[in-house]
Amino acid sequence: MRILVDADVPAAEACFGALGEVVRLPGRQIDAAALRDVDALVVRSITRVNESLLAQANRLRFVGTCTIGTDHIELNALEERGIAFASAPGCNGDAVVDYVLGSLSALAERQDWRLVGRRVGVVGAGNVGARLLGRLTAMGIDCLACDPPRVEEESAEGQDLTGFVDLKTLIEDCDVLCLHTPLVHEGPHPTYHLLGAEAIAELSPGTVLLNAGRGDCVDGAALRQRLAGQGDISAILDVWEHEPAIDGALRDLAEIATPHIAGHSLDGKRRGTHMIYRALCKQLGLPVRVSLDDLLPVPPLIRLALGSGLVAEEALRLCLRAVHDVRRDHDSLLRESRRQGMAKGFDACRATYPLRREFATLEVALPEADERLVAMLRGAGFRVAAS
């Protein structure tokens, strides 16, 4: 059995090596010719699996993407050829939420405001958005959500939808907007340019817009115009239109600009690999012999002891940065895009992304049981030991 795997998929040999021959290629180099005599294909989001790619796939029987999203996969094309498919929903959801909290904390420090006391609007309450809402609520932060497909589905089931509003209300009532929607071009709820020129113009001065979903859900040209013209809102962007050749002017105007790495924790990546490995084993009728724990090394920082006297948000900021300092990712994109050019620099940042663990891997020791601080740190995702 021949298994073609994106070169950036971690632990592929450990998972798939016992199932057959593992062949590695960079995701952007996986083309139709590369799929000849391949039995299984494992990709990430940068490889578009479509009719063109499948033209020479004479033996392909399984495609897996180690990502939450599937908008880069033409599912109909796979179904017509009888090719089994699997994705990894939720694999890096916690990593993306870590990124959001770290980015908002960094921006709050830079602009001298507090996260607690702001109202956060979450657009898209799926795998990532629901986790973000849960953590923000546990931290004591006021939230609203917008997710029309979920509202329709859960309304029919009679479920409580308190806190769900339409996009217009979200824009009017929230200080921070976080986008976590899939990219949908057709149907009753398209998300392509969901935040278009009109919606961007309606953002109140002081609004923070964070996009860690899909780049095409925001009209980049309209956002650039608002940032360059009025300059009265702030943008945190991890995803972009036209990746990897993103808009350099928009990059420069964003307060935090990163190269689509929000979900790039070691835990999330290896969880995604393991989910696809399990799916392939099921497809082949083979037992799962490798566990996720087998793939995860000991974290470099296991425990952090805080002293007394810290304000809650200062303590939170210390813990966030101990695990992941998003400013490093911002600086990396700026440096490498200037050094190598935008497209090559963007991809280089992703290909050489440094080790990053999730907040849940860190235990925080507190000198006393400050209920508010314990709630904030646990809500953010850390394990807390308070005396």
Short mmCIF file of C-alpha atoms in Angstrom, two decimals:
data_model
loop_
_atom_site.label_atom_id
_atom_site.label_comp_id
_atom_site.label_asym_id
_atom_site.label_seq_id
_atom_site.Cartn_x
_atom_site.Cartn_y
_atom_site.Cartn_z
CA MET A 1 0.00 0.00 0.00
CA ARG A 2 1.33 3.45 -0.96
CA ILE A 3 0.32 6.41 1.21
CA LEU A 4 1.09 9.96 0.04
CA VAL A 5 1.27 12.44 2.92
CA ASP A 6 1.72 16.21 3.04
CA ALA A 7 5.25 16.92 4.27
CA ASP A 8 3.88 19.12 7.08
CA VAL A 9 1.72 16.38 8.61
CA PRO A 10 3.54 15.32 11.81
CA ALA A 11 4.05 11.77 13.05
CA ALA A 12 2.99 10.29 9.70
CA GLU A 13 5.62 7.55 9.79
CA ALA A 14 4.69 6.62 13.37
CA CYS A 15 1.02 6.30 12.43
CA PHE A 16 0.95 5.14 8.81
CA GLY A 17 4.32 3.37 8.56
CA ALA A 18 2.93 0.01 9.63
CA LEU A 19 0.13 0.26 7.04
CA GLY A 20 2.33 0.70 4.00
CA GLU A 21 4.95 2.81 2.24
CA VAL A 22 4.77 6.48 3.32
CA VAL A 23 5.73 9.04 0.66
CA ARG A 24 6.12 12.71 1.61
CA LEU A 25 5.56 15.78 -0.58
CA PRO A 26 5.00 19.48 0.27
CA GLY A 27 1.29 20.20 0.07
CA ARG A 28 1.57 22.65 -2.82
CA GLN A 29 3.57 20.10 -4.83
CA ILE A 30 0.93 17.37 -4.65
CA ASP A 31 -0.40 17.26 -8.22
CA ALA A 32 -2.21 14.79 -10.48
CA ALA A 33 0.98 12.99 -11.48
CA ALA A 34 1.93 12.48 -7.83
CA LEU A 35 -1.30 10.53 -7.22
CA ARG A 36 -0.57 7.83 -9.78
CA ASP A 37 -0.22 4.43 -8.05
CA VAL A 38 -1.17 5.97 -4.67
CA ASP A 39 -3.69 4.11 -2.50
CA ALA A 40 -4.28 6.71 0.21
CA LEU A 41 -3.77 10.49 0.34
CA VAL A 42 -3.36 12.52 3.55
CA VAL A 43 -3.40 16.30 3.16
CA ARG A 44 -3.82 19.59 4.97
CA SER A 45 -5.80 22.65 3.88
CA ILE A 46 -3.38 23.96 1.23
CA THR A 47 -3.92 20.99 -1.14
CA ARG A 48 -7.09 21.28 -3.23
CA VAL A 49 -8.51 17.80 -3.84
CA ASN A 50 -10.64 18.27 -6.95
CA GLU A 51 -11.38 16.77 -10.37
CA SER A 52 -8.09 18.02 -11.74
CA LEU A 53 -6.01 16.52 -8.95
CA LEU A 54 -7.77 13.17 -9.21
CA ALA A 55 -7.29 12.85 -12.99
CA GLN A 56 -4.50 10.25 -12.73
CA ALA A 57 -5.52 8.65 -9.41
CA ASN A 58 -5.72 5.09 -10.71
CA ARG A 59 -5.58 3.33 -7.32
CA LEU A 60 -6.74 5.94 -4.82
CA ARG A 61 -9.30 4.58 -2.35
CA PHE A 62 -8.97 6.91 0.65
CA VAL A 63 -8.46 10.66 1.20
CA GLY A 64 -8.01 12.18 4.64
CA THR A 65 -7.48 15.80 5.63
CA CYS A 66 -5.88 16.50 8.99
CA THR A 67 -8.00 19.65 9.37
CA ILE A 68 -11.39 20.73 10.64
CA GLY A 69 -12.44 22.41 7.40
CA THR A 70 -13.26 20.57 4.18
CA ASP A 71 -13.77 23.48 1.75
CA HIS A 72 -10.57 22.43 -0.05
CA ILE A 73 -12.09 19.01 -0.82
CA GLU A 74 -14.56 18.37 -3.66
CA LEU A 75 -16.58 15.72 -1.86
CA ASN A 76 -18.72 14.98 -4.93
CA ALA A 77 -15.62 14.11 -6.94
CA LEU A 78 -14.56 11.60 -4.30
CA GLU A 79 -18.03 10.10 -4.01
CA GLU A 80 -18.31 9.63 -7.78
CA ARG A 81 -15.06 7.63 -7.76
CA GLY A 82 -15.96 5.57 -4.70
CA ILE A 83 -13.11 7.11 -2.69
CA ALA A 84 -13.60 7.08 1.08
CA PHE A 85 -13.07 10.38 2.91
CA ALA A 86 -12.30 11.46 6.47
CA SER A 87 -11.56 14.80 8.12
CA ALA A 88 -10.48 15.71 11.64
CA PRO A 89 -13.22 17.92 13.13
CA GLY A 90 -12.16 19.42 16.44
CA CYS A 91 -8.54 18.30 16.20
CA ASN A 92 -7.11 21.80 16.58
CA GLY A 93 -10.13 23.58 18.04
CA ASP A 94 -8.45 24.15 21.39
CA ALA A 95 -5.31 25.46 19.71
CA VAL A 96 -7.34 28.06 17.79
CA VAL A 97 -9.06 29.17 20.99
CA ASP A 98 -5.62 29.47 22.63
CA TYR A 99 -4.57 31.71 19.73
CA VAL A 100 -7.66 33.90 20.08
CA LEU A 101 -7.19 34.42 23.81
CA GLY A 102 -3.46 35.09 23.43
CA SER A 103 -4.02 37.57 20.60
CA LEU A 104 -6.76 39.47 22.40
CA SER A 105 -4.62 39.64 25.54
CA ALA A 106 -1.63 40.95 23.58
CA LEU A 107 -3.76 43.59 21.85
CA ALA A 108 -5.40 44.61 25.13
CA GLU A 109 -1.96 45.22 26.65
CA ARG A 110 -0.78 47.17 23.59
CA GLN A 111 -3.87 49.38 23.53
CA ASP A 112 -4.34 49.56 27.31
CA TRP A 113 -7.76 47.98 27.78
CA ARG A 114 -9.06 44.96 29.68
CA LEU A 115 -10.58 41.90 28.12
CA VAL A 116 -12.96 41.42 31.03
CA GLY A 117 -15.62 44.07 30.56
CA ARG A 118 -15.65 43.78 26.76
CA ARG A 119 -18.48 42.01 24.96
CA VAL A 120 -17.22 39.42 22.47
CA GLY A 121 -19.27 38.36 19.47
CA VAL A 122 -18.50 34.94 17.99
CA VAL A 123 -19.53 34.35 14.38
CA GLY A 124 -19.82 30.60 13.84
CA ALA A 125 -20.50 28.34 16.83
CA GLY A 126 -19.11 25.08 15.51
CA ASN A 127 -16.09 23.12 16.75
CA VAL A 128 -14.01 26.24 17.40
CA GLY A 129 -16.64 28.87 18.06
CA ALA A 130 -18.49 26.77 20.63
CA ARG A 131 -15.24 26.12 22.51
CA LEU A 132 -14.39 29.82 22.45
CA LEU A 133 -17.82 30.75 23.79
CA GLY A 134 -17.42 28.18 26.55
CA ARG A 135 -14.02 29.44 27.63
CA LEU A 136 -14.94 33.13 27.47
CA THR A 137 -18.08 32.52 29.53
CA ALA A 138 -16.09 30.55 32.12
CA MET A 139 -13.64 33.47 32.31
CA GLY A 140 -16.50 35.85 33.13
CA ILE A 141 -16.56 37.58 29.73
CA ASP A 142 -19.89 38.59 28.20
CA CYS A 143 -20.57 36.89 24.85
CA LEU A 144 -23.04 36.80 21.99
CA ALA A 145 -23.07 34.35 19.08
CA CYS A 146 -24.24 34.35 15.48
CA ASP A 147 -24.79 31.05 13.67
CA PRO A 148 -27.94 30.96 11.51
CA PRO A 149 -27.58 27.26 10.45
CA ARG A 150 -27.23 26.18 14.06
CA VAL A 151 -30.16 28.37 15.12
CA GLU A 152 -32.36 26.78 12.46
CA GLU A 153 -31.33 23.25 13.44
CA GLU A 154 -31.62 23.70 17.20
CA SER A 155 -34.82 25.74 17.02
CA ALA A 156 -36.46 22.79 15.30
CA GLU A 157 -35.30 20.62 18.20
CA GLY A 158 -36.61 23.07 20.81
CA GLN A 159 -33.17 23.79 22.29
CA ASP A 160 -32.34 26.95 24.26
CA LEU A 161 -30.68 29.52 22.00
CA THR A 162 -30.15 32.31 24.53
CA GLY A 163 -27.26 34.51 23.42
CA PHE A 164 -27.71 33.85 19.69
CA VAL A 165 -28.43 36.93 17.56
CA ASP A 166 -28.21 37.92 13.91
CA LEU A 167 -25.04 39.39 12.41
CA LYS A 168 -26.36 42.96 12.41
CA THR A 169 -27.11 42.79 16.15
CA LEU A 170 -23.71 41.24 16.80
CA ILE A 171 -21.98 44.09 14.97
CA GLU A 172 -24.03 46.71 16.82
CA ASP A 173 -23.67 45.26 20.32
CA CYS A 174 -20.13 43.79 20.49
CA ASP A 175 -16.70 45.34 21.06
CA VAL A 176 -14.84 42.32 19.65
CA LEU A 177 -15.86 40.15 16.68
CA CYS A 178 -14.28 36.70 16.24
CA LEU A 179 -14.92 34.85 12.97
CA HIS A 180 -14.87 31.04 13.01
CA THR A 181 -17.03 30.08 10.05
CA PRO A 182 -16.35 27.58 7.27
CA LEU A 183 -16.17 28.94 3.73
CA VAL A 184 -19.54 28.41 2.00
CA HIS A 185 -20.20 29.84 -1.46
CA GLU A 186 -23.77 28.66 -2.08
CA GLY A 187 -26.97 27.77 -0.28
CA PRO A 188 -29.11 29.71 2.20
CA HIS A 189 -26.17 30.79 4.39
CA PRO A 190 -23.10 31.64 2.28
CA THR A 191 -20.08 32.90 4.17
CA TYR A 192 -17.95 34.19 1.28
CA HIS A 193 -17.37 37.88 2.15
CA LEU A 194 -19.73 37.48 5.07
CA LEU A 195 -18.09 40.63 6.36
CA GLY A 196 -18.24 42.61 3.15
CA ALA A 197 -17.83 46.33 2.54
CA GLU A 198 -21.22 47.21 4.06
CA ALA A 199 -20.69 45.21 7.26
CA ILE A 200 -17.15 46.52 7.67
CA ALA A 201 -18.39 50.09 7.26
CA GLU A 202 -20.91 49.47 10.07
CA LEU A 203 -18.27 48.42 12.63
CA SER A 204 -18.22 50.89 15.49
CA PRO A 205 -15.00 52.83 16.19
CA GLY A 206 -12.84 50.84 18.59
CA THR A 207 -14.11 47.46 17.39
CA VAL A 208 -11.60 44.61 17.24
CA LEU A 209 -12.07 42.20 14.31
CA LEU A 210 -10.35 38.83 14.64
CA ASN A 211 -10.47 36.29 11.80
CA ALA A 212 -9.14 32.80 12.49
CA GLY A 213 -11.69 30.99 10.32
CA ARG A 214 -11.34 31.39 6.55
CA GLY A 215 -9.71 34.33 4.80
CA ASP A 216 -12.38 34.63 2.11
CA CYS A 217 -15.07 35.27 4.73
CA VAL A 218 -13.80 38.86 4.99
CA ASP A 219 -13.55 41.33 2.11
CA GLY A 220 -9.86 42.12 2.47
CA ALA A 221 -9.95 45.16 0.18
CA ALA A 222 -12.80 46.73 2.17
CA LEU A 223 -11.05 46.00 5.46
CA ARG A 224 -7.81 47.50 4.17
CA GLN A 225 -9.69 50.62 3.09
CA ARG A 226 -11.31 51.02 6.53
CA LEU A 227 -7.99 50.50 8.34
CA ALA A 228 -6.05 52.82 6.05
CA GLY A 229 -8.75 55.47 5.87
CA GLN A 230 -10.51 55.93 9.20
CA GLY A 231 -8.05 53.76 11.13
CA ASP A 232 -10.52 53.54 14.00
CA ILE A 233 -10.85 49.76 14.28
CA SER A 234 -8.26 47.04 14.90
CA ALA A 235 -7.70 43.79 13.02
CA ILE A 236 -6.15 40.50 14.13
CA LEU A 237 -5.76 38.28 11.08
CA ASP A 238 -4.52 34.72 10.89
CA VAL A 239 -6.28 33.81 7.63
CA TRP A 240 -6.24 35.73 4.37
CA GLU A 241 -7.58 35.91 0.88
CA HIS A 242 -5.20 34.56 -1.77
CA GLU A 243 -2.90 32.65 0.59
CA PRO A 244 0.07 32.47 0.44
CA ALA A 245 0.34 35.61 -1.75
CA ILE A 246 -1.54 37.74 0.77
CA ASP A 247 -2.11 41.50 0.65
CA GLY A 248 1.04 43.10 2.04
CA ALA A 249 -0.70 46.41 2.74
CA LEU A 250 -3.38 44.67 4.80
CA ARG A 251 -0.69 42.73 6.65
CA ASP A 252 0.99 46.00 7.59
CA LEU A 253 -2.28 47.55 8.81
CA ALA A 254 -3.30 44.60 10.99
CA GLU A 255 -2.36 44.92 14.66
CA ILE A 256 -1.52 41.21 14.72
CA ALA A 257 -0.84 39.41 11.43
CA THR A 258 0.04 35.72 11.43
CA PRO A 259 0.48 33.08 8.68
CA HIS A 260 -2.54 30.79 9.20
CA ILE A 261 -1.06 29.12 12.27
CA ALA A 262 -3.84 29.55 14.85
CA GLY A 263 -4.41 25.80 14.97
CA HIS A 264 -0.74 24.83 14.69
CA SER A 265 -0.18 23.41 18.14
CA LEU A 266 1.81 20.20 18.33
CA ASP A 267 -1.13 18.66 20.19
CA GLY A 268 -3.65 19.71 17.53
CA LYS A 269 -1.50 18.60 14.61
CA ARG A 270 -0.80 15.19 16.06
CA ARG A 271 -4.40 14.79 17.13
CA GLY A 272 -5.40 15.46 13.52
CA THR A 273 -2.90 12.90 12.21
CA HIS A 274 -4.15 10.34 14.70
CA MET A 275 -7.79 10.91 13.75
CA ILE A 276 -7.01 10.26 10.08
CA TYR A 277 -4.89 7.24 11.02
CA ARG A 278 -7.86 5.80 12.94
CA ALA A 279 -10.16 6.47 9.99
CA LEU A 280 -7.79 4.71 7.58
CA CYS A 281 -7.48 1.74 9.93
CA LYS A 282 -11.27 1.51 10.03
CA GLN A 283 -11.43 1.71 6.24
CA LEU A 284 -8.89 -1.13 5.96
CA GLY A 285 -10.49 -3.21 8.73
CA LEU A 286 -7.29 -3.09 10.81
CA PRO A 287 -6.85 -2.53 14.55
CA VAL A 288 -5.57 0.82 15.88
CA ARG A 289 -2.17 0.06 17.36
CA VAL A 290 -0.84 3.61 17.93
CA SER A 291 -2.43 5.82 20.62
CA LEU A 292 -2.43 9.61 20.68
CA ASP A 293 -0.37 9.52 23.89
CA ASP A 294 2.33 7.65 21.97
CA LEU A 295 2.69 10.70 19.70
CA LEU A 296 2.85 13.46 22.34
CA PRO A 297 6.17 14.33 24.01
CA VAL A 298 6.47 15.78 27.52
CA PRO A 299 5.77 19.57 27.37
CA PRO A 300 8.83 21.83 27.79
CA LEU A 301 6.99 23.75 30.53
CA ILE A 302 4.93 21.60 32.86
CA ARG A 303 4.26 23.86 35.86
CA LEU A 304 4.29 27.60 36.50
CA ALA A 305 4.15 29.01 40.05
CA LEU A 306 2.71 32.51 40.42
CA GLY A 307 3.44 34.81 43.35
CA SER A 308 0.84 36.86 45.22
CA GLY A 309 -0.33 40.34 44.38
CA LEU A 310 -0.94 39.93 40.65
CA VAL A 311 -3.99 41.50 39.07
CA ALA A 312 -6.07 38.77 37.42
CA GLU A 313 -5.44 39.90 33.82
CA GLU A 314 -1.70 40.29 34.50
CA ALA A 315 -1.57 36.73 35.83
CA LEU A 316 -3.54 35.54 32.81
CA ARG A 317 -1.16 37.32 30.44
CA LEU A 318 1.88 35.71 32.08
CA CYS A 319 0.38 32.24 31.70
CA LEU A 320 -0.73 32.81 28.11
CA ARG A 321 2.71 33.96 27.03
CA ALA A 322 4.48 31.20 28.91
CA VAL A 323 2.85 28.72 26.53
CA HIS A 324 2.40 30.77 23.34
CA ASP A 325 3.47 34.35 22.62
CA VAL A 326 1.59 35.34 19.47
CA ARG A 327 3.86 38.35 18.95
CA ARG A 328 6.56 35.92 17.84
CA ASP A 329 4.31 34.70 15.03
CA HIS A 330 3.52 38.26 13.96
CA ASP A 331 7.20 39.15 13.84
CA SER A 332 8.04 35.95 11.96
CA LEU A 333 5.58 36.71 9.15
CA LEU A 334 6.84 40.26 8.82
CA ARG A 335 10.49 39.17 8.77
CA GLU A 336 10.16 36.22 6.39
CA SER A 337 7.82 37.94 3.92
CA ARG A 338 10.31 40.80 3.63
CA ARG A 339 13.24 38.43 3.33
CA GLN A 340 11.79 35.87 0.90
CA GLY A 341 8.83 37.62 -0.68
CA MET A 342 5.24 37.32 0.47
CA ALA A 343 4.24 33.86 -0.82
CA LYS A 344 7.52 32.09 -0.01
CA GLY A 345 7.83 33.84 3.33
CA PHE A 346 4.26 32.93 4.30
CA ASP A 347 4.82 29.25 3.49
CA ALA A 348 8.24 29.23 5.15
CA CYS A 349 6.72 30.42 8.43
CA ARG A 350 4.24 27.55 8.33
CA ALA A 351 6.76 24.92 7.27
CA THR A 352 9.26 25.84 10.01
CA TYR A 353 6.74 26.68 12.71
CA PRO A 354 8.33 26.17 16.15
CA LEU A 355 7.13 23.80 18.85
CA ARG A 356 3.95 25.04 20.50
CA ARG A 357 1.84 23.26 23.10
CA GLU A 358 -1.73 23.92 24.24
CA PHE A 359 -2.74 25.73 27.42
CA ALA A 360 -4.10 22.50 28.92
CA THR A 361 -0.55 21.12 29.14
CA LEU A 362 0.41 23.74 31.76
CA GLU A 363 -0.41 23.54 35.46
CA VAL A 364 -0.51 26.91 37.23
CA ALA A 365 0.24 26.96 40.95
CA LEU A 366 -1.29 29.82 42.97
CA PRO A 367 -0.19 30.84 46.48
CA GLU A 368 -3.81 31.27 47.58
CA ALA A 369 -7.23 30.31 46.32
CA ASP A 370 -8.37 33.59 44.73
CA GLU A 371 -11.73 32.45 43.34
CA ARG A 372 -11.83 35.06 40.57
CA LEU A 373 -8.30 34.28 39.40
CA VAL A 374 -8.86 30.51 39.60
CA ALA A 375 -12.02 30.87 37.51
CA MET A 376 -10.26 33.02 34.92
CA LEU A 377 -7.26 30.71 34.54
CA ARG A 378 -9.32 27.52 34.46
CA GLY A 379 -11.73 29.15 32.07
CA ALA A 380 -8.83 30.04 29.79
CA GLY A 381 -7.87 26.36 29.65
CA PHE A 382 -5.09 25.97 32.21
CA ARG A 383 -4.94 23.40 34.98
CA VAL A 384 -4.88 25.25 38.32
CA ALA A 385 -3.53 24.11 41.69
CA ALA A 386 -4.45 26.61 44.43
CA SER A 387 -3.53 26.28 48.09
#
